[in-house]
Coordinates of C-alpha atoms in Angstrom, one line a residue:
M248 CA 0.0 0.1 0.2
S249 CA 1.7 3.5 -0.9
M250 CA 1.5 6.3 1.2
P251 CA 0.3 9.8 0.3
A252 CA 3.3 12.3 -0.4
T253 CA 2.3 14.2 2.6
F254 CA 3.6 11.7 4.9
L255 CA 7.0 12.9 3.9
S256 CA 6.8 15.9 6.3
F257 CA 6.7 13.9 9.4
P258 CA 10.5 13.2 9.6
R259 CA 11.1 16.9 10.1
E260 CA 8.3 17.3 12.7
L261 CA 9.7 14.2 14.7
A262 CA 13.5 15.3 14.2
E263 CA 12.5 18.8 15.6
C264 CA 10.6 17.1 18.5
V265 CA 13.6 14.6 19.6
H266 CA 15.8 17.6 19.5
Q267 CA 14.1 19.3 22.3
R268 CA 12.4 16.1 23.7
R269 CA 14.0 16.6 27.4
K270 CA 12.3 19.9 27.7
R271 CA 8.9 19.0 25.9
M272 CA 8.5 15.1 26.8
A273 CA 6.0 15.7 29.5
S274 CA 3.5 18.4 27.6
F275 CA 4.1 16.4 24.2
A276 CA 2.8 13.0 26.3
Q277 CA -0.2 15.0 27.5
G278 CA -0.7 16.5 24.1
A279 CA 0.0 14.7 21.2
C280 CA -0.4 11.5 22.9
Q281 CA -3.4 12.0 24.9
P282 CA -6.1 9.6 24.4
C283 CA -8.4 10.1 21.3
Y284 CA -11.6 10.7 23.5
H285 CA -10.1 13.2 25.6
S286 CA -9.1 15.1 22.2
Q287 CA -12.6 14.8 21.1
Q288 CA -13.9 16.5 24.1
Q289 CA -11.5 19.7 23.7
H290 CA -13.1 19.8 20.0
H291 CA -16.2 21.3 21.8
H292 CA -14.4 24.2 23.2
Q293 CA -12.3 25.1 20.2
H294 CA -13.2 26.9 17.1
R295 CA -10.5 25.2 15.1
P296 CA -9.8 21.4 16.5
R297 CA -6.3 20.6 17.0
W298 CA -5.1 17.4 14.9
S299 CA -3.0 14.6 16.5
L300 CA -0.7 12.0 15.2
N301 CA -2.2 9.9 18.0
D302 CA -5.8 10.2 16.5
L303 CA -4.8 7.6 14.0
S304 CA -5.1 4.0 14.2
S305 CA -2.4 1.9 15.2
E306 CA -2.6 0.4 11.8
L307 CA -2.0 3.6 10.0
L308 CA 0.7 4.6 12.4
A309 CA 2.5 1.4 11.6
L310 CA 2.5 2.2 8.0
I311 CA 3.7 5.7 8.5
F312 CA 6.7 4.7 10.8
E313 CA 7.4 2.0 7.9
Q314 CA 7.7 4.6 5.4
L315 CA 10.1 6.5 7.8
R316 CA 12.2 3.5 8.2
D317 CA 12.5 3.3 4.3
I318 CA 13.6 6.9 4.3
D319 CA 15.9 6.7 7.4
S320 CA 15.9 4.2 10.1
Q321 CA 16.8 6.9 12.6
Y322 CA 13.3 8.5 12.1
V323 CA 11.5 5.3 13.7
S324 CA 14.3 5.6 16.7
T325 CA 13.0 9.3 16.9
A326 CA 9.5 8.2 16.9
R327 CA 9.9 5.7 19.7
L328 CA 11.0 8.3 22.3
L329 CA 7.9 10.5 21.7
C330 CA 5.2 8.4 23.6
Q331 CA 4.8 5.1 25.1
R332 CA 2.3 4.2 22.4
F333 CA 4.2 5.2 19.3
N334 CA 7.3 3.4 21.0
Q335 CA 5.1 -0.1 21.3
I336 CA 3.8 0.5 17.4
A337 CA 7.6 1.2 16.3
I338 CA 9.4 -1.6 18.2
P339 CA 8.7 -4.4 15.6
I340 CA 9.4 -1.9 12.7
A341 CA 12.6 -1.0 14.1
Y342 CA 13.9 -4.3 14.7
K343 CA 12.3 -6.1 11.6
T344 CA 15.8 -5.8 9.6
L345 CA 18.8 -6.2 12.1
V346 CA 22.2 -4.9 10.8
L347 CA 24.9 -6.8 12.8
T348 CA 27.8 -5.2 14.4
E349 CA 30.6 -6.4 16.6
R350 CA 28.9 -4.8 19.8
I351 CA 25.6 -6.7 19.2
V352 CA 27.4 -10.0 18.3
A353 CA 30.0 -9.7 21.5
Q354 CA 29.8 -12.5 23.9
D355 CA 28.7 -9.9 26.8
A356 CA 26.1 -8.5 24.4
G357 CA 23.4 -10.2 27.1
L358 CA 24.8 -8.2 29.7
H359 CA 24.7 -4.8 28.3
F360 CA 21.5 -5.2 25.8
P361 CA 19.2 -7.5 27.2
Q362 CA 16.0 -5.9 26.0
A363 CA 17.5 -5.3 22.5
L364 CA 18.2 -8.9 22.2
E365 CA 14.5 -9.8 23.5
H366 CA 13.3 -7.6 20.8
I367 CA 15.6 -9.3 18.1
S368 CA 14.2 -12.7 18.9
A369 CA 10.5 -11.6 19.0
H370 CA 10.7 -9.4 16.1
T371 CA 13.6 -9.6 13.7
N372 CA 13.0 -11.2 10.2
H373 CA 15.8 -10.2 8.4
V374 CA 19.6 -9.9 8.8
V375 CA 22.6 -8.4 7.4
A376 CA 26.1 -9.9 8.5
R377 CA 29.4 -9.1 7.5
S378 CA 32.0 -11.9 6.8
D379 CA 34.5 -10.4 8.9
L380 CA 32.5 -10.8 12.4
D381 CA 32.8 -13.2 15.0
P382 CA 31.1 -16.2 13.4
A383 CA 30.2 -17.6 16.9
G384 CA 28.7 -14.3 18.0
I385 CA 26.6 -14.3 14.3
K386 CA 25.6 -17.8 14.9
R387 CA 24.1 -17.0 18.4
I388 CA 21.8 -14.3 17.1
L389 CA 20.7 -16.1 14.2
E390 CA 19.8 -19.1 16.4
R391 CA 17.6 -16.9 18.9
I392 CA 15.4 -15.5 15.9
R393 CA 12.0 -17.0 16.0
R394 CA 11.3 -16.5 12.2
L395 CA 14.5 -15.8 10.1
C396 CA 13.1 -15.2 6.7
S397 CA 16.5 -14.1 4.9
V398 CA 20.3 -13.5 5.6
R399 CA 21.9 -11.1 3.6
W400 CA 25.9 -11.8 3.8
R401 CA 28.2 -9.5 2.7
Y402 CA 32.0 -10.3 2.2
V403 CA 34.6 -8.0 3.2
D404 CA 37.6 -7.7 1.0
K405 CA 40.1 -7.2 3.7
A406 CA 39.0 -10.3 5.3
V407 CA 39.1 -12.2 2.1
R408 CA 42.9 -11.2 1.8
S409 CA 43.8 -11.4 5.3
G410 CA 42.3 -15.1 5.5
R411 CA 40.2 -14.2 8.4
L412 CA 36.9 -15.3 6.6
W413 CA 34.0 -17.0 7.9
L414 CA 31.5 -18.4 5.3
P415 CA 27.2 -18.5 5.5
S416 CA 27.5 -22.5 5.8
D417 CA 29.4 -22.2 9.0
I418 CA 26.9 -20.0 10.8
L419 CA 23.4 -21.0 9.4
N420 CA 21.3 -23.4 11.1
A421 CA 20.0 -26.2 8.7
E422 CA 17.0 -26.9 10.5
Q423 CA 16.4 -23.5 11.2
T424 CA 16.6 -22.2 7.7
R425 CA 14.5 -25.1 6.4
Y426 CA 11.7 -24.6 9.0
N427 CA 11.6 -20.9 8.1
R428 CA 12.2 -21.2 4.6
T429 CA 15.2 -18.7 4.8
K430 CA 16.5 -17.1 1.7
L431 CA 20.1 -16.3 1.4
Y432 CA 21.4 -13.1 -0.5
V433 CA 25.4 -13.1 -0.9
E434 CA 27.0 -9.6 -1.8
E435 CA 30.8 -9.0 -2.7
L436 CA 31.7 -12.6 -3.6
P437 CA 35.3 -12.1 -4.5
L438 CA 35.7 -13.9 -8.3
R439 CA 38.1 -16.6 -8.2
D440 CA 38.6 -19.9 -10.0
F441 CA 39.4 -22.7 -8.0
E442 CA 41.1 -26.0 -9.1
G443 CA 42.1 -29.3 -7.8
E444 CA 40.7 -29.8 -4.2
M445 CA 39.4 -26.4 -4.0
R446 CA 37.4 -26.9 -7.1
N447 CA 34.3 -26.8 -5.2
T448 CA 35.2 -23.9 -2.5
Y449 CA 32.1 -21.9 -3.7
L450 CA 29.8 -24.9 -3.4
R451 CA 31.1 -25.6 0.3
A452 CA 30.9 -22.1 1.4
I453 CA 27.4 -21.1 0.3
P454 CA 24.1 -23.4 1.0
I455 CA 22.7 -23.4 -2.4
D456 CA 19.4 -24.7 -1.6
L457 CA 18.9 -21.2 0.3
L458 CA 20.6 -18.9 -2.4
V459 CA 18.5 -16.5 -4.3
S460 CA 20.6 -13.5 -5.0
L461 CA 24.5 -13.5 -5.7
K462 CA 26.3 -10.5 -6.5
M463 CA 29.8 -10.5 -7.0
A464 CA 32.7 -8.2 -5.9
H465 CA 34.3 -5.7 -8.4
P466 CA 37.7 -7.8 -9.1
A467 CA 41.2 -6.7 -8.2
P468 CA 44.3 -8.2 -10.0
P469 CA 44.8 -10.9 -10.7
L470 CA 42.2 -11.0 -13.1
V471 CA 40.5 -14.5 -13.7
T472 CA 40.2 -16.0 -17.3
R473 CA 38.0 -19.0 -16.5
L474 CA 34.8 -18.9 -14.8
N475 CA 34.3 -22.7 -14.2
S476 CA 34.0 -22.3 -10.2
L477 CA 31.5 -19.7 -10.3
K478 CA 29.4 -21.3 -13.3
H479 CA 29.3 -24.6 -11.2
L480 CA 27.9 -22.7 -8.3
L481 CA 25.4 -21.1 -10.3
L482 CA 24.2 -24.2 -12.1
S483 CA 23.7 -25.9 -8.6
A484 CA 21.8 -22.9 -7.3
R485 CA 18.4 -23.8 -8.8
Q486 CA 16.5 -21.1 -6.6
L487 CA 18.7 -18.4 -7.5
E488 CA 16.7 -15.6 -9.0
T489 CA 19.2 -12.4 -9.1
L490 CA 22.8 -12.5 -10.5
H491 CA 25.3 -9.3 -10.7
F492 CA 28.5 -10.3 -12.5
D493 CA 31.3 -8.0 -12.2
D494 CA 34.5 -7.9 -14.2
R495 CA 36.8 -5.5 -15.8
G496 CA 37.9 -4.3 -19.1
Q497 CA 36.7 -7.0 -22.1
G498 CA 36.2 -9.4 -19.5
T499 CA 35.5 -13.2 -20.0
Q500 CA 32.5 -15.5 -20.5
F501 CA 31.3 -18.8 -19.4
D502 CA 32.1 -22.2 -21.3
F503 CA 29.4 -24.4 -21.2
A504 CA 29.2 -28.3 -21.5
P505 CA 26.2 -29.4 -23.8
H506 CA 24.1 -30.5 -20.5
E507 CA 24.4 -27.4 -18.8
R508 CA 21.8 -24.8 -18.3
L509 CA 21.6 -21.7 -15.8
P510 CA 18.5 -21.1 -13.6
P511 CA 15.6 -18.9 -14.7
L512 CA 16.9 -15.7 -13.5
R513 CA 14.6 -12.6 -12.7
E514 CA 17.3 -10.0 -12.3
L515 CA 20.6 -10.4 -14.2
T516 CA 23.3 -7.7 -14.5
L517 CA 26.5 -8.2 -16.6
R518 CA 29.4 -5.8 -16.2
S519 CA 32.6 -6.7 -18.6
Y520 CA 31.1 -9.9 -19.8
D521 CA 32.6 -10.6 -23.3
W522 CA 29.3 -12.0 -24.6
R523 CA 30.1 -14.3 -27.5
H524 CA 27.3 -16.8 -27.2
S525 CA 25.5 -17.9 -30.2
A526 CA 21.9 -17.9 -30.4
E527 CA 21.8 -21.9 -30.2
E528 CA 23.9 -21.4 -27.0
V529 CA 21.9 -19.0 -25.6
S530 CA 18.7 -21.3 -26.1
R531 CA 20.4 -24.3 -24.7
H532 CA 22.2 -22.7 -21.7
W533 CA 20.4 -19.6 -20.6
D534 CA 17.0 -19.4 -19.3
F535 CA 15.4 -15.7 -19.9
S536 CA 11.7 -16.7 -19.6
R537 CA 11.1 -15.3 -16.0
I538 CA 13.5 -11.9 -16.3
T539 CA 12.1 -8.6 -15.6
S540 CA 15.6 -6.7 -14.8
L541 CA 18.5 -6.7 -17.2
E542 CA 21.8 -4.8 -17.1
L543 CA 24.1 -4.8 -19.6
I544 CA 27.1 -2.7 -18.9
S545 CA 30.5 -2.5 -21.1
V546 CA 29.0 -5.6 -22.8
P547 CA 29.2 -6.1 -26.8
V548 CA 25.2 -5.0 -26.8
F549 CA 24.9 -6.1 -30.6
N550 CA 26.3 -9.6 -29.7
F551 CA 23.9 -9.9 -26.9
L552 CA 20.5 -8.6 -28.8
N553 CA 21.4 -10.8 -32.0
S554 CA 21.6 -14.0 -29.9
V555 CA 18.7 -13.6 -27.4
S556 CA 15.1 -14.4 -28.3
F557 CA 13.1 -11.0 -28.1
H558 CA 9.7 -12.9 -27.1
E559 CA 11.8 -14.0 -23.7
L560 CA 12.5 -10.1 -22.9
A561 CA 8.8 -9.3 -23.1
N562 CA 8.2 -8.7 -19.4
L563 CA 11.4 -6.6 -18.7
Q564 CA 10.4 -3.7 -16.4
T565 CA 14.3 -2.5 -15.9
L566 CA 16.4 -2.2 -19.0
H567 CA 20.1 -0.9 -18.9
C568 CA 22.6 -1.1 -21.9
E569 CA 26.2 0.5 -22.0
D570 CA 27.9 -0.8 -25.1
F571 CA 31.3 -2.0 -25.1
S572 CA 33.0 -2.7 -28.7
A573 CA 36.3 -1.4 -28.5
H574 CA 37.8 -4.9 -29.2
L575 CA 35.3 -5.4 -32.2
P576 CA 33.8 -4.1 -35.4
D577 CA 31.7 -1.0 -34.5
L578 CA 28.2 -2.3 -34.4
R579 CA 26.6 0.3 -32.3
I580 CA 24.4 1.7 -34.9
E581 CA 23.0 -1.9 -35.6
A582 CA 22.8 -2.2 -31.7
T583 CA 21.1 0.8 -31.5
R584 CA 18.6 -0.2 -34.1
R585 CA 18.0 -4.0 -32.4
L586 CA 17.4 -2.0 -29.1
N587 CA 15.2 0.1 -30.7
L588 CA 13.0 -2.7 -32.2
L589 CA 13.0 -4.5 -29.0
V590 CA 11.9 -1.6 -26.9
R591 CA 9.3 -0.5 -29.4
S592 CA 7.7 -3.8 -30.2
Y593 CA 8.4 -6.4 -27.7
I594 CA 8.9 -5.3 -24.3
R595 CA 5.3 -4.9 -22.7
A596 CA 6.1 -2.2 -20.3
L597 CA 9.2 -0.7 -18.8
S598 CA 9.5 1.4 -15.6
T599 CA 13.3 2.1 -15.9
L600 CA 15.3 2.6 -19.3
Q601 CA 18.9 3.6 -19.1
I602 CA 20.6 3.1 -22.8
T603 CA 23.4 5.1 -24.5
V604 CA 22.7 4.9 -28.3
H605 CA 23.2 6.6 -31.5
T606 CA 20.3 9.3 -30.6
Y607 CA 19.3 9.9 -34.3
H608 CA 18.8 6.0 -35.0
F609 CA 16.5 5.9 -32.0
P610 CA 13.3 7.4 -32.8
I611 CA 11.0 8.3 -29.8
D612 CA 8.2 6.3 -30.9
A613 CA 9.9 3.4 -28.9
L614 CA 9.8 5.4 -25.8
L615 CA 6.1 6.4 -26.5
S616 CA 4.9 3.1 -26.2
H617 CA 6.0 2.9 -22.6
A618 CA 4.7 6.3 -21.9
R619 CA 2.0 4.8 -19.4
T620 CA 4.8 3.1 -17.2
L621 CA 8.0 4.6 -17.6
T622 CA 9.2 6.6 -14.3
T623 CA 13.0 6.7 -15.1
L624 CA 14.7 7.7 -18.6
R625 CA 18.1 8.1 -19.1
L626 CA 18.9 8.7 -22.8
R627 CA 22.6 9.2 -23.6
D628 CA 24.5 9.4 -27.0
H629 CA 27.8 7.4 -27.5
T630 CA 29.4 10.8 -28.6
G631 CA 29.4 12.3 -25.2
F632 CA 31.1 15.8 -24.3
A633 CA 34.7 14.4 -23.6
E634 CA 36.1 16.2 -26.8
E635 CA 35.2 19.9 -27.4
D636 CA 35.6 19.4 -30.9
R637 CA 32.9 17.0 -31.4
R638 CA 29.2 17.7 -31.4
C639 CA 26.9 15.4 -29.6
P640 CA 23.7 14.5 -31.0
T641 CA 20.7 15.9 -29.1
V642 CA 16.8 14.9 -29.0
Y643 CA 15.1 17.5 -30.9
H644 CA 13.2 19.8 -28.6
E645 CA 10.1 19.1 -30.4
D646 CA 10.2 15.3 -29.8
L647 CA 11.0 16.1 -26.2
A648 CA 7.9 18.2 -25.9
M649 CA 6.0 15.4 -27.4
L650 CA 7.7 12.9 -24.6
A651 CA 6.8 15.4 -21.9
A652 CA 3.0 15.6 -22.8
N653 CA 2.7 11.9 -23.2
M654 CA 5.0 10.6 -20.3
R655 CA 3.2 11.6 -17.3
Q656 CA 5.0 9.4 -14.9
V657 CA 8.6 10.3 -15.5
Q658 CA 10.2 11.3 -12.1
V659 CA 14.1 10.9 -13.3
L660 CA 15.3 11.9 -16.5
E661 CA 19.0 12.0 -18.0
L662 CA 19.8 13.8 -21.4
D663 CA 22.6 15.3 -23.5
M664 CA 22.2 19.0 -24.7
D665 CA 24.6 20.2 -27.2
V666 CA 23.9 23.9 -27.8
V667 CA 24.7 23.4 -31.5
H668 CA 22.0 20.9 -32.1
T669 CA 19.3 22.3 -30.4
D670 CA 17.5 25.5 -29.3
P671 CA 18.3 25.5 -25.6
P672 CA 15.4 27.4 -24.2
Q673 CA 13.1 25.3 -26.0
F674 CA 15.1 22.1 -25.1
L675 CA 15.0 23.2 -21.4
R676 CA 11.1 24.6 -21.3
A677 CA 10.3 20.9 -22.8
V678 CA 12.2 19.5 -19.7
C679 CA 10.3 21.3 -17.4
A680 CA 6.9 20.4 -19.1
F681 CA 7.4 17.0 -17.5
P682 CA 4.7 17.0 -14.9
A683 CA 6.0 14.4 -12.5
L684 CA 9.7 15.0 -12.8
H685 CA 12.1 15.8 -9.8
T686 CA 15.4 14.5 -10.3
L687 CA 17.2 15.6 -14.0
T688 CA 20.8 15.1 -15.1
L689 CA 21.6 17.5 -17.9
H690 CA 24.9 16.6 -19.8
V691 CA 26.4 19.7 -21.8
Q692 CA 29.9 20.9 -23.3
T693 CA 32.2 23.3 -21.7
V694 CA 31.9 26.8 -23.4
L695 CA 35.6 27.0 -22.7
H696 CA 38.2 26.7 -25.2
P697 CA 41.9 25.3 -24.7
F698 CA 43.8 28.5 -26.3
E699 CA 41.2 31.0 -24.6
V700 CA 42.9 33.4 -22.2
L701 CA 40.7 33.8 -19.0
H702 CA 40.5 36.7 -16.8
P703 CA 40.9 36.4 -13.2
G704 CA 38.0 35.6 -11.1
A705 CA 36.0 34.6 -14.4
D706 CA 34.3 31.3 -14.3
R707 CA 32.3 30.8 -17.5
D708 CA 31.2 27.5 -17.2
R709 CA 29.6 28.0 -13.5
D710 CA 28.0 31.2 -14.9
A711 CA 26.4 29.4 -17.5
S712 CA 25.4 26.2 -15.4
M713 CA 23.7 28.9 -13.2
R714 CA 21.8 30.5 -15.9
T715 CA 20.6 27.0 -16.7
L716 CA 19.6 26.1 -13.1
Q717 CA 17.8 29.4 -12.5
F718 CA 15.8 28.8 -16.0
L719 CA 14.7 25.0 -14.9
V720 CA 13.6 26.4 -11.5
R721 CA 11.7 29.3 -12.7
N722 CA 9.9 27.5 -15.5
K723 CA 9.1 24.1 -13.8
A724 CA 5.6 23.1 -14.6
G725 CA 3.2 20.7 -12.5
A726 CA 2.7 20.3 -8.7
V727 CA 6.1 18.2 -8.2
P728 CA 8.9 20.5 -7.4
W729 CA 12.6 19.8 -8.0
R730 CA 14.6 17.6 -5.7
S731 CA 17.9 17.6 -7.5
I732 CA 19.5 19.2 -10.9
T733 CA 22.8 17.9 -12.1
I734 CA 24.8 19.9 -14.6
N735 CA 27.4 17.7 -16.0
V736 CA 30.1 19.8 -17.9
G737 CA 32.3 18.3 -20.4
G738 CA 32.1 14.9 -19.6
W739 CA 32.9 15.1 -15.9
K740 CA 33.2 11.7 -14.0
K741 CA 33.5 11.1 -10.0
F742 CA 36.9 9.0 -11.1
M743 CA 38.3 10.3 -14.1
V744 CA 41.2 11.3 -16.4
R745 CA 41.3 14.9 -17.8
R746 CA 41.9 16.1 -21.3
L747 CA 45.3 15.1 -22.2
S748 CA 45.9 17.4 -25.1
E749 CA 49.0 19.8 -24.3
P750 CA 46.8 23.4 -24.3
W751 CA 44.3 21.6 -21.6
R752 CA 47.1 20.6 -19.5
R753 CA 48.3 24.2 -19.5
Q754 CA 44.8 25.0 -18.5
N755 CA 44.8 22.6 -15.7
E756 CA 47.9 23.7 -14.2
R757 CA 46.2 27.2 -14.0
G758 CA 43.2 25.7 -12.1
V759 CA 40.9 25.8 -15.2
F760 CA 39.3 22.8 -15.9
A761 CA 36.9 21.3 -18.8
E762 CA 35.0 18.9 -16.8
R763 CA 32.9 20.1 -14.1
C764 CA 29.8 18.9 -12.2
F765 CA 27.3 21.3 -10.5
V766 CA 24.2 20.2 -8.4
L767 CA 21.2 21.9 -7.2
E768 CA 19.7 19.9 -4.3
R769 CA 16.3 20.6 -2.1
N770 CA 16.7 20.0 1.6
A771 CA 14.2 17.3 2.3
G772 CA 14.0 18.6 5.7
T773 CA 13.5 22.5 5.3
G774 CA 12.8 22.6 1.6
E775 CA 15.7 25.1 0.9
M776 CA 17.5 24.4 -2.2
S777 CA 21.5 25.0 -2.4
V778 CA 24.2 24.4 -5.0
R779 CA 27.3 22.6 -4.7
E780 CA 30.3 21.6 -7.0
E781 CA 31.1 18.0 -7.2
V782 CA 34.9 17.2 -6.7
A783 CA 36.5 14.4 -9.0
V784 CA 38.9 12.0 -7.6
E785 CA 42.1 12.4 -10.1
A786 CA 43.7 9.7 -11.7
S787 CA 47.1 10.8 -10.4
R788 CA 46.5 10.4 -6.6
Q789 CA 48.1 7.6 -4.8
A790 CA 44.8 5.7 -4.1
T791 CA 42.9 4.1 -6.9
P792 CA 39.5 4.9 -7.4
E793 CA 38.4 1.5 -6.6
N794 CA 40.2 1.6 -3.2
E795 CA 38.9 4.8 -2.4
D796 CA 35.3 4.1 -3.1
E797 CA 35.7 1.4 -0.8
D798 CA 37.2 3.1 1.7
E799 CA 34.1 5.5 1.6
D800 CA 31.5 2.8 1.6
E801 CA 33.3 1.1 4.3
G802 CA 33.0 4.3 6.5
E803 CA 29.5 5.0 5.8
G804 CA 28.6 1.5 6.6
E805 CA 30.0 1.5 9.9
G806 CA 28.5 4.4 11.2
E807 CA 25.1 3.1 9.8
D808 CA 25.8 -0.1 11.6
E809 CA 26.1 1.3 14.9
D810 CA 23.0 3.9 14.5
E811 CA 20.9 0.7 13.6
E812 CA 22.3 -1.6 16.1
M813 CA 19.8 -0.6 19.0
S814 CA 18.0 2.5 20.6
S815 CA 19.3 4.0 23.6
D816 CA 16.1 3.1 25.6
D817 CA 17.2 -0.5 24.9
E818 CA 20.5 -0.4 26.7

């Protein structure tokens, strides 16, 4: 059941309440949490009756708290502090999903957090565990949970490299998981190919009868050239529904024996997979009959589209294609035409479409066939803006206006806008006409030239981006306000190598860059909008982009785990 948008204001109210909870707890308990019949008596003495959250039924409050949890789990913890009734309703919601940390799996956790452990036993259904935590502690927590529906197991790369690694098979109770029909989700599994006595390592580590989702880690050297160990795991995991395969560069592919066939996947993501399967091989070894989400990133898309039956892709709801054909004859135009045919004539109802194509070979009638269902549209051209002397094909503003008039559900939009190929005001007005749109990413070319002499203090790309942002804010149509607008200048990326020509090197030494990124965001709590410039991670820095990304994720994850571990009133 979806909740009305008006509930989105509650986090701000709750946050303000908890900020002053020591000062206002008593009055709030008598006011907002007073019995409903008392509130009704007061209505007779007031011209404008006061509405209270406590007037709502427990069922409706539970739905509100569930929405708050989906936004930020700390909002549910805040709600628990407001009054006893809210606390009792929110406890099962707060503990439904448990992220394990060192503190909660420690031997003495029962002494420090006895009430939290009781709530875990009674209310937890889903557990997130890391491979570097104490296995005895994880097992102790899992075995006390009455209804264990799922375990999300995250491999930690540092633990893999150090040898301090614990496996799902070490900590899962077979009788408990069989009784509860527990589902196992494995994330960040290192990609290895084992031989000899270790060839069944994956099968020994992971209970295949529980495995429903497998997401591989982004690989680090040395890279594997054979995928036999992973293939045997996939062939044995007949309940598997989700596979995310992650490799580097050109990548490799599975080599199948005649009798081997993968399980029918619902969600498939292939990154750097060298798809060279023939139509006969696909028919024999792959099963796309149940697929609803397909992502092909750095994959030779033409090879894929030329070997798969389009009829089996009819139920796709999510489609993401980023071609990689550097090692092949350039078949991107043919791939674009095949992709257009698939989207226009075979797929029934897409909700998310993210593709990089040759824009002028992808007519918009394919998009219009999904006008009633599409909520996210990201349409890029292969040309891009990495070189200032190449013009990027751009959707005609008349076509964009037609999309806006028909696509009433699009909330997220990403497009290229080359000012040479379009009328910028008309193009931007068409963007503003999407009635449900709240998140926009716009790719543009730098206004600078490599030999240009810039005056001190001048920032032409920033000025141009600010004018674009002001135009978009001023001309937004519909009742849905902007949440986020990103102006990506000159092919900016979070991890990138700057332009390599000598003139641009000299400009970079002066602090002038062709690649910039400006973001306008609305604060969900205050409603205020602010602009910031994103900072790229330069390739010349000591840490590799992959390592920096991992470090950032690790730091954020630890903080979240501590926050979600338990509320102060349970200690």
